[in-house]
C-alpha cells in the first residue's frame, strides 16, 4: 500500500462523496483521483522523474491536494514548504534538496520569481495560466489525459514501484536553531501515523476534518490530511486561520475534528459571538505545539468542553508521533503531555548515559516507532545525532511525575548554565507571562566570563503599558518569591517584537547572536 494508492481506492469506493471543500468549491474523491493522475502525467512530461524532489509552496487550497498526490503518483518526492517562506528560505531549500521543480500558488509567484529567473534549470509551475518562465496548471486540459501526447505518461498508482519503504516526502524543520533540516519519510512512516491518529481520535469515513493550520507542517498534514484521505473522510480547508473562519466553518460544515495550536483556541474564545455558534458537531478539539498552563486549560475546558479536548505531543522527526492526553481521562494532569506513548510508539525520559530517569528527575525525551523519519535528507551527521539506537532524541527536556505523567521542562538547547547550575528558560517565561504589562517574552542565556551565562529576558510590552525607568528591578521584584534567586534575570531587554520564523516560532538563536554581538550587559 502507498499514499497514492489510497486515493485511487477511495476514488472507486466513494466516487461521488465530497473529499475536499474549499469555499464554495467541492471536489469528489473520484475527481481528486482524476486530477492527481492528470497532473502526475504533466509532471512527467515536464521532466519530473522517479525520486526527483518537487517543492510545493501553497496555502491550504484544492491545488495543494491535487499536486501533493500528483507528485507522489509520478514517483517523485514531495517537499511541502510554508507559503509564507521568504525567497532566501526557498532558495536554500531548493538548493539543499536539489529540487527539480518548484510548484507555487499564483499569488506567491512575485515572492519567488527572481529565484526562478536566476535558476534556469528548475521547472517552474504555478496555478492559473502560464506566464513567462512559469507553466500554468490551468492550461493542463483534463481531456489531454486521453491524447497521444500524454499516453506514454499514464501511471498505475497501484503498481509495485511504490512500496511502504519507498521514500515519499521531505518536510523541512522550522529552523529555530539555524538552517532547517529536511526530514525524509517513507510511505510506511505516513501510513503508520495516519492509522495511529485515526484510532486514537476516533476518526472514520464519516468524519469531517477542518484544515486551517498550514499543511506544510507535519501535524496537520500527517495527523489529519493523510488519515482523512485514507479513511474516505471529508476535509474542509481555508487559505488561512481566523477565529471567525474557525467558528463559521465548524457550524456550516458540521466539523467533527479540528487541530490547532493553543493560540488558535485562545484567540477564538475571545470572539464576541463565540457562544452564538453551534459547535456541537465537534467530537474532538485537538491541540499541540505547546502544553497549556493549568489556568489556560481551565478556560479552554469551559469554552470547548472538557470531554472533547485532547493534547498531542510529537515532533516532525518522529512523524509526528509521541503522546496524547485526553482532558476527560485525566483532568488533574492537564498541562502534562500524558502518561503513555500513542499507538505504535514508545516514549522514555533518559539521562546523558541513555538510562531512564527516576520520577522527578529531568532528562531528554526520546521516541521510537515506525512513524518516525528515515533520516535527515543529505545530512548524515545530524541524522546520527538525532537518530540513535532506533530512538529519536527529541531535544526536549521532560520530567516524569510520581504517577508516570510526563511534563515538558524545556528545550535541551535552550537550557542555561549559570554558576554551574542548570536553569530552564520555560520556567521563567511561564512566570513572566503572568505580568500584566508583558505581552510576550523569551528568556535566553548570554555568555558571561565568570558565571558561564547571564540570564536575559527579552520582553514585548502590551500597547497600553506605561513606561518604567527600570524594567530590571520591576521584573526582579515581580519574580521575587516565585522563583529562586539564581533563576532571576540579570538583565531585561525591551523589544518591539520577538524574532520569529515563517511558522511563528521564536528564534532564540537570533536573540543570542544579535545581542551577544552588541555586547548586552
XYZ file of C-alpha atoms in Angstrom:
521
model
C 0.000 0.000 0.000
C 1.123 3.574 -0.665
C -0.415 7.025 -0.174
C -1.278 7.470 -3.851
C -2.996 4.074 -3.996
C -5.191 5.047 -1.034
C -6.712 7.854 -3.071
C -7.195 5.602 -6.110
C -9.072 3.078 -3.933
C -11.310 5.729 -2.398
C -11.969 7.188 -5.834
C -13.652 3.866 -6.611
C -15.233 3.289 -3.170
C -16.614 6.806 -2.679
C -16.749 8.230 -6.224
C -19.318 10.956 -5.561
C -18.587 11.672 -1.923
C -17.147 15.135 -1.115
C -13.448 14.703 -0.390
C -12.352 18.352 -0.416
C -14.319 21.518 0.288
C -12.803 24.996 -0.100
C -15.133 27.979 -0.085
C -17.957 27.177 -2.493
C -15.901 24.563 -4.361
C -16.431 20.871 -3.699
C -14.330 18.012 -5.094
C -15.338 14.335 -5.001
C -12.909 11.509 -4.352
C -13.124 10.375 -7.983
C -12.372 13.870 -9.287
C -9.458 14.271 -6.847
C -8.049 10.990 -8.125
C -8.529 12.040 -11.755
C -6.853 15.413 -11.176
C -3.914 13.813 -9.357
C -3.397 11.360 -12.189
C -3.716 14.076 -14.829
C -1.245 16.397 -13.115
C 1.151 13.494 -12.487
C 1.257 12.871 -16.235
C 2.028 16.529 -16.874
C 4.795 16.484 -14.264
C 6.345 13.552 -16.086
C 6.025 15.468 -19.353
C 7.843 18.406 -17.736
C 10.756 16.098 -16.924
C 9.991 15.192 -13.299
C 11.325 11.668 -12.815
C 11.234 8.975 -10.133
C 12.993 10.153 -6.972
C 13.181 13.838 -8.000
C 12.377 16.404 -5.344
C 9.451 18.748 -6.060
C 8.969 21.814 -3.835
C 5.299 22.571 -3.124
C 4.678 26.130 -1.887
C 0.947 26.687 -1.443
C -1.600 27.662 1.173
C -4.397 25.238 2.085
C -6.211 25.036 -1.254
C -7.589 22.436 -3.648
C -4.480 22.689 -5.797
C -2.326 21.664 -2.835
C -4.276 18.415 -2.520
C -4.139 17.743 -6.275
C -0.412 18.394 -6.556
C 0.599 16.641 -3.331
C -0.745 13.341 -4.641
C 0.335 14.064 -8.226
C 3.979 14.413 -7.189
C 3.819 11.150 -5.258
C 1.985 9.399 -8.073
C 4.659 10.229 -10.627
C 7.257 8.691 -8.311
C 8.852 11.920 -7.136
C 9.395 13.110 -3.555
C 7.051 15.890 -2.467
C 8.543 18.725 -0.393
C 5.783 20.982 1.038
C 7.079 24.302 2.424
C 5.360 27.172 4.197
C 3.506 29.534 1.874
C 4.968 32.450 3.847
C 8.580 31.417 3.233
C 10.904 34.154 2.056
C 12.770 33.928 -1.245
C 16.030 33.215 0.603
C 14.400 30.390 2.553
C 13.021 28.919 -0.670
C 16.407 29.278 -2.382
C 18.136 27.390 0.431
C 15.603 24.534 0.362
C 15.705 24.280 -3.436
C 19.498 24.040 -3.334
C 19.678 21.679 -0.363
C 17.001 19.349 -1.731
C 18.483 19.609 -5.239
C 14.946 20.228 -6.436
C 13.876 19.500 -9.999
C 10.672 21.551 -9.819
C 9.088 24.374 -7.822
C 5.274 24.479 -7.719
C 3.629 27.585 -6.241
C 0.236 29.203 -5.927
C -0.149 32.008 -8.463
C -0.496 34.596 -5.694
C 3.010 33.693 -4.472
C 4.801 33.988 -7.829
C 6.120 37.532 -7.112
C 7.846 36.325 -3.936
C 9.979 33.740 -5.794
C 10.019 34.957 -9.409
C 13.548 36.329 -9.111
C 14.755 32.935 -7.899
C 13.197 31.203 -10.919
C 14.728 33.713 -13.322
C 18.161 33.147 -11.768
C 17.853 29.355 -11.878
C 17.323 28.349 -15.472
C 17.286 24.636 -14.667
C 14.384 24.381 -12.227
C 10.942 23.563 -13.654
C 8.628 26.404 -12.541
C 4.919 25.562 -12.233
C 2.118 27.777 -10.936
C -1.622 27.547 -10.518
C -3.594 29.547 -13.072
C -2.418 30.410 -16.583
C 1.125 30.052 -17.930
C 3.202 33.218 -17.620
C 6.793 33.888 -18.652
C 9.012 31.147 -17.201
C 6.045 29.623 -15.427
C 3.955 26.695 -16.667
C 0.327 27.142 -15.580
C -1.826 24.252 -14.391
C -4.904 25.968 -15.843
C -3.507 25.135 -19.276
C -3.497 21.428 -18.475
C -6.731 20.260 -20.046
C -8.229 17.195 -18.395
C -9.106 15.824 -21.842
C -5.386 15.608 -22.665
C -5.097 12.551 -20.475
C -6.656 10.558 -23.329
C -4.475 12.078 -26.027
C -1.393 10.576 -27.617
C 0.616 13.441 -26.109
C 0.262 12.135 -22.550
C -0.485 8.466 -23.170
C 3.123 7.486 -22.512
C 2.993 9.098 -19.076
C -0.136 7.402 -17.686
C 0.672 5.902 -14.289
C -0.817 2.996 -12.356
C -0.949 4.171 -8.731
C -1.179 0.579 -7.510
C 1.809 -0.771 -9.440
C 4.689 -2.256 -7.451
C 7.026 0.713 -7.988
C 5.975 2.269 -4.655
C 6.208 0.037 -1.582
C 5.795 1.117 2.029
C 9.571 1.546 2.245
C 9.772 3.897 -0.770
C 10.824 7.468 0.071
C 7.834 9.755 -0.379
C 8.289 13.208 1.178
C 10.564 15.684 2.908
C 9.455 18.285 5.446
C 11.902 20.993 6.418
C 12.021 21.732 10.129
C 11.346 25.232 11.349
C 14.985 26.105 11.808
C 14.711 27.768 15.226
C 18.359 26.913 15.945
C 19.791 27.608 12.494
C 19.319 26.294 8.967
C 16.283 23.987 8.571
C 16.888 20.268 8.139
C 14.967 18.110 5.669
C 13.105 15.267 7.387
C 12.786 12.331 4.980
C 9.801 9.964 5.224
C 8.741 6.701 3.629
C 5.175 5.636 2.844
C 5.394 3.420 5.945
C 6.038 6.472 8.135
C 2.989 8.325 6.812
C 0.651 5.328 6.885
C 1.686 4.362 10.431
C 0.976 7.849 11.752
C -2.312 8.016 9.839
C -3.513 4.727 11.326
C -2.423 5.838 14.794
C -4.317 9.131 14.621
C -7.458 7.557 13.166
C -7.689 5.097 16.045
C -6.597 7.424 18.861
C -9.001 10.218 17.851
C -11.893 8.063 16.662
C -11.802 9.214 13.043
C -13.843 7.279 10.437
C -15.170 7.696 6.893
C -17.967 9.775 8.450
C -15.575 12.318 9.957
C -15.386 15.888 8.707
C -11.953 17.431 9.276
C -11.235 21.164 9.297
C -7.821 22.257 7.984
C -6.852 25.805 8.997
C -3.262 25.178 10.115
C -0.660 25.151 7.270
C -0.484 21.785 5.503
C 3.251 22.316 5.089
C 3.562 21.319 8.771
C 3.727 17.719 9.901
C 0.839 17.786 12.389
C -1.999 18.972 10.098
C -0.539 17.130 7.100
C 0.303 13.733 8.593
C -2.146 13.628 11.510
C -5.228 14.828 9.609
C -4.782 15.228 5.837
C -3.382 11.722 5.290
C -5.817 9.990 7.717
C -8.815 11.699 6.077
C -7.529 10.621 2.647
C -7.004 7.076 3.960
C -10.418 6.787 5.609
C -12.501 8.497 2.929
C -13.405 11.371 5.271
C -14.297 14.873 4.085
C -11.810 17.730 4.516
C -12.754 21.400 4.670
C -9.976 23.960 4.235
C -9.346 27.699 4.030
C -6.345 29.713 2.918
C -5.594 30.990 6.401
C -6.788 30.935 10.010
C -9.071 33.386 11.753
C -11.403 32.923 14.726
C -14.368 33.893 12.557
C -13.471 31.246 9.967
C -12.990 28.554 12.577
C -16.376 29.173 14.159
C -18.338 29.660 10.932
C -16.839 26.652 9.135
C -17.395 24.320 12.092
C -21.029 25.384 12.205
C -21.641 25.323 8.429
C -19.953 22.017 7.652
C -20.659 20.112 10.878
C -16.950 19.585 11.548
C -16.033 16.651 13.795
C -12.244 17.100 14.191
C -10.029 20.177 14.326
C -6.339 20.574 15.120
C -4.741 23.873 16.074
C -2.006 25.441 18.134
C -3.193 26.535 21.601
C -3.138 30.172 20.486
C -5.786 29.389 17.827
C -8.157 28.206 20.540
C -7.357 31.049 22.900
C -7.939 33.696 20.216
C -11.183 32.078 19.091
C -12.524 32.020 22.649
C -12.320 35.817 22.649
C -14.589 36.181 19.617
C -17.513 38.372 20.769
C -20.093 35.986 19.276
C -18.382 32.756 20.366
C -21.376 31.472 22.339
C -23.751 32.066 19.432
C -22.113 29.493 17.136
C -23.260 25.873 17.090
C -20.122 23.789 17.730
C -21.955 20.674 18.897
C -20.844 18.562 15.923
C -17.227 18.546 17.114
C -16.128 15.235 18.581
C -12.533 16.189 19.267
C -10.740 19.529 19.655
C -7.050 18.650 19.326
C -4.185 20.970 20.165
C -0.411 20.633 20.086
C 2.814 22.520 19.653
C 2.834 23.777 23.237
C 1.378 22.465 26.512
C -1.189 24.590 28.296
C -0.852 26.112 31.711
C -3.468 24.986 34.220
C -5.191 28.374 34.017
C -5.432 28.369 30.216
C -6.590 24.752 30.219
C -9.463 25.556 32.574
C -10.572 28.447 30.348
C -10.479 26.176 27.293
C -12.463 23.460 29.061
C -15.191 25.957 29.865
C -15.335 27.135 26.247
C -14.908 23.908 24.281
C -15.855 21.204 26.773
C -13.535 19.026 28.826
C -14.871 15.851 27.209
C -13.733 16.977 23.739
C -10.221 18.342 24.360
C -7.048 16.406 23.596
C -3.389 17.432 23.756
C -0.932 15.743 21.376
C 2.850 15.815 21.653
C 5.325 14.819 18.984
C 7.919 16.279 16.672
C 8.436 16.361 12.934
C 11.296 13.851 13.080
C 9.041 11.330 14.838
C 6.258 11.511 12.304
C 4.918 13.373 14.345
C 4.121 10.763 16.941
C 4.649 10.706 20.697
C 1.991 11.049 23.389
C -1.544 12.330 23.902
C -3.641 13.374 26.862
C -7.434 13.499 26.879
C -8.730 16.062 29.346
C -11.710 13.870 30.248
C -9.464 10.996 31.334
C -7.015 12.968 33.476
C -8.422 16.426 34.315
C -5.991 16.769 37.218
C -2.994 16.239 34.895
C -3.837 18.826 32.239
C -0.656 20.684 31.350
C 1.268 17.420 31.082
C 1.575 15.607 27.741
C 0.222 12.295 29.015
C 1.414 9.048 30.536
C 1.887 6.777 27.520
C 3.165 6.594 24.003
C 0.415 6.666 21.393
C -0.378 3.608 19.274
C 2.759 2.226 17.554
C 5.069 4.465 19.623
C 7.167 4.231 22.784
C 8.459 7.154 24.808
C 11.091 7.467 27.551
C 12.960 10.098 29.549
C 16.679 9.365 29.789
C 19.836 10.906 31.228
C 23.069 11.643 29.349
C 24.023 7.950 29.575
C 20.789 6.807 27.955
C 19.402 5.392 31.213
C 15.795 6.014 32.216
C 15.450 8.744 34.805
C 13.758 8.404 38.163
C 10.469 10.144 38.932
C 11.009 13.873 39.310
C 14.394 13.812 37.546
C 14.740 15.859 34.364
C 16.097 14.199 31.227
C 15.784 14.129 27.451
C 12.619 12.717 25.901
C 13.140 10.068 23.236
C 10.580 8.375 20.961
C 10.595 5.332 18.706
C 8.154 3.673 16.350
C 7.515 3.016 12.671
C 6.130 6.504 12.129
C 9.480 8.222 12.576
C 11.683 9.640 9.834
C 14.094 7.593 7.753
C 16.810 10.253 8.122
C 17.617 13.901 7.597
C 17.962 14.360 3.860
C 21.556 14.869 2.767
C 22.720 15.320 6.373
C 24.240 12.121 7.856
C 25.909 13.971 10.734
C 22.644 15.449 12.016
C 20.916 12.092 11.463
C 23.403 10.237 13.666
C 22.996 12.887 16.362
C 19.187 12.667 16.469
C 18.527 9.031 15.493
C 20.421 6.715 17.843
C 19.841 3.030 18.589
C 16.426 3.173 16.962
C 15.298 6.163 19.064
C 14.575 9.742 18.018
C 16.169 12.046 20.593
C 13.746 14.944 20.702
C 15.907 17.623 22.263
C 13.054 18.255 24.722
C 13.753 18.089 28.435
C 10.984 16.394 30.377
C 10.226 15.041 33.818
C 8.007 12.115 34.852
C 5.983 12.680 37.990
C 5.244 10.017 40.594
C 2.125 8.962 38.677
C 4.015 8.427 35.430
C 2.811 11.587 33.683
C 5.290 13.462 31.529
C 5.794 17.216 31.844
C 7.811 19.305 29.395
C 10.517 21.329 31.116
C 12.285 22.992 28.166
C 14.307 22.531 25.003
C 17.713 20.937 25.642
C 19.485 23.555 23.535
C 17.778 26.349 25.461
C 18.910 25.183 28.913
C 21.108 27.814 30.557
C 24.032 27.017 32.830
C 24.824 29.784 35.275
C 27.297 29.220 38.080
C 27.301 25.507 37.229
C 23.535 25.160 37.762
C 21.031 24.235 35.051
C 18.234 26.795 34.659
C 15.274 26.198 32.353
C 14.023 29.294 30.461
C 10.476 27.976 30.139
C 10.019 28.048 33.913
C 10.922 31.756 33.963
C 8.851 32.563 30.867
C 5.717 30.998 32.341
C 6.000 33.258 35.369
C 6.738 36.406 33.343
C 3.713 35.759 31.106
C 1.613 36.488 34.197
C 2.943 40.038 34.433
C 0.095 42.382 33.424
C 2.381 44.573 31.281
C 4.124 41.798 29.335
C 2.627 40.644 26.042
C 5.268 38.031 25.225
C 8.685 37.024 26.484
C 11.728 34.944 25.599
C 14.478 34.066 28.084
C 17.967 33.094 26.898
C 21.446 32.762 28.349
C 24.146 35.141 27.076
C 27.863 34.391 27.578
C 29.366 35.605 30.865
C 33.106 35.369 31.641
C 32.591 34.237 35.230
C 29.145 32.697 35.550
C 29.073 30.917 32.192
C 25.793 32.505 31.130
C 23.769 35.517 32.174
C 20.006 35.013 32.311
C 18.466 37.585 29.974
C 14.761 38.267 29.441
C 13.534 39.813 26.186
C 10.059 41.253 26.628
C 7.440 42.794 24.373
C 5.140 45.092 26.306
C 1.409 45.447 25.877
C 0.426 48.531 23.830
C -1.205 50.332 26.761
C 1.734 49.829 29.131
C 3.092 52.857 30.941
C 6.834 53.384 30.654
C 9.067 52.341 33.537
C 12.579 53.547 34.208
C 13.927 50.237 35.448
C 12.475 47.047 33.984
C 15.331 45.050 35.509
C 14.147 45.892 39.001
C 10.464 45.629 38.089
C 10.854 42.060 36.870
C 13.110 41.001 39.722
C 10.538 42.375 42.171
C 7.722 40.584 40.323
C 9.544 37.229 40.325
C 10.766 37.525 43.895
C 9.180 34.743 45.953
C 8.060 32.950 42.796
C 11.491 31.703 41.714
C 14.809 31.040 43.404
C 17.240 33.958 43.295
C 19.658 32.230 40.894
C 16.836 31.900 38.340
C 16.040 35.625 38.211
C 17.038 37.506 35.031
C 20.127 39.662 35.485
C 19.160 41.834 32.534
C 15.962 42.744 30.729
C 15.749 43.974 27.137
C 12.524 45.564 25.871
C 11.886 44.879 22.159
C 9.082 45.964 19.806
C 8.722 42.322 18.656
C 10.442 38.963 19.058
C 12.145 37.432 16.002
C 10.185 34.519 14.559
C 10.469 32.113 11.662
C 7.821 31.586 8.983
C 5.819 29.212 11.194
C 5.755 31.617 14.122
C 8.340 30.013 16.413
C 10.614 32.364 18.343
C 14.197 32.391 17.058
C 16.178 32.271 20.279
C 19.448 31.737 18.440
C 18.848 35.077 16.708
C 18.465 36.808 20.075
C 21.677 35.206 21.324
C 23.693 36.016 18.207
C 22.456 39.580 17.721
C 22.613 40.740 21.298
C 25.845 38.930 22.116
C 27.468 40.801 19.237
C 26.035 44.058 20.529
C 27.509 43.371 23.925
C 24.355 43.497 26.038
C 25.387 43.969 29.660
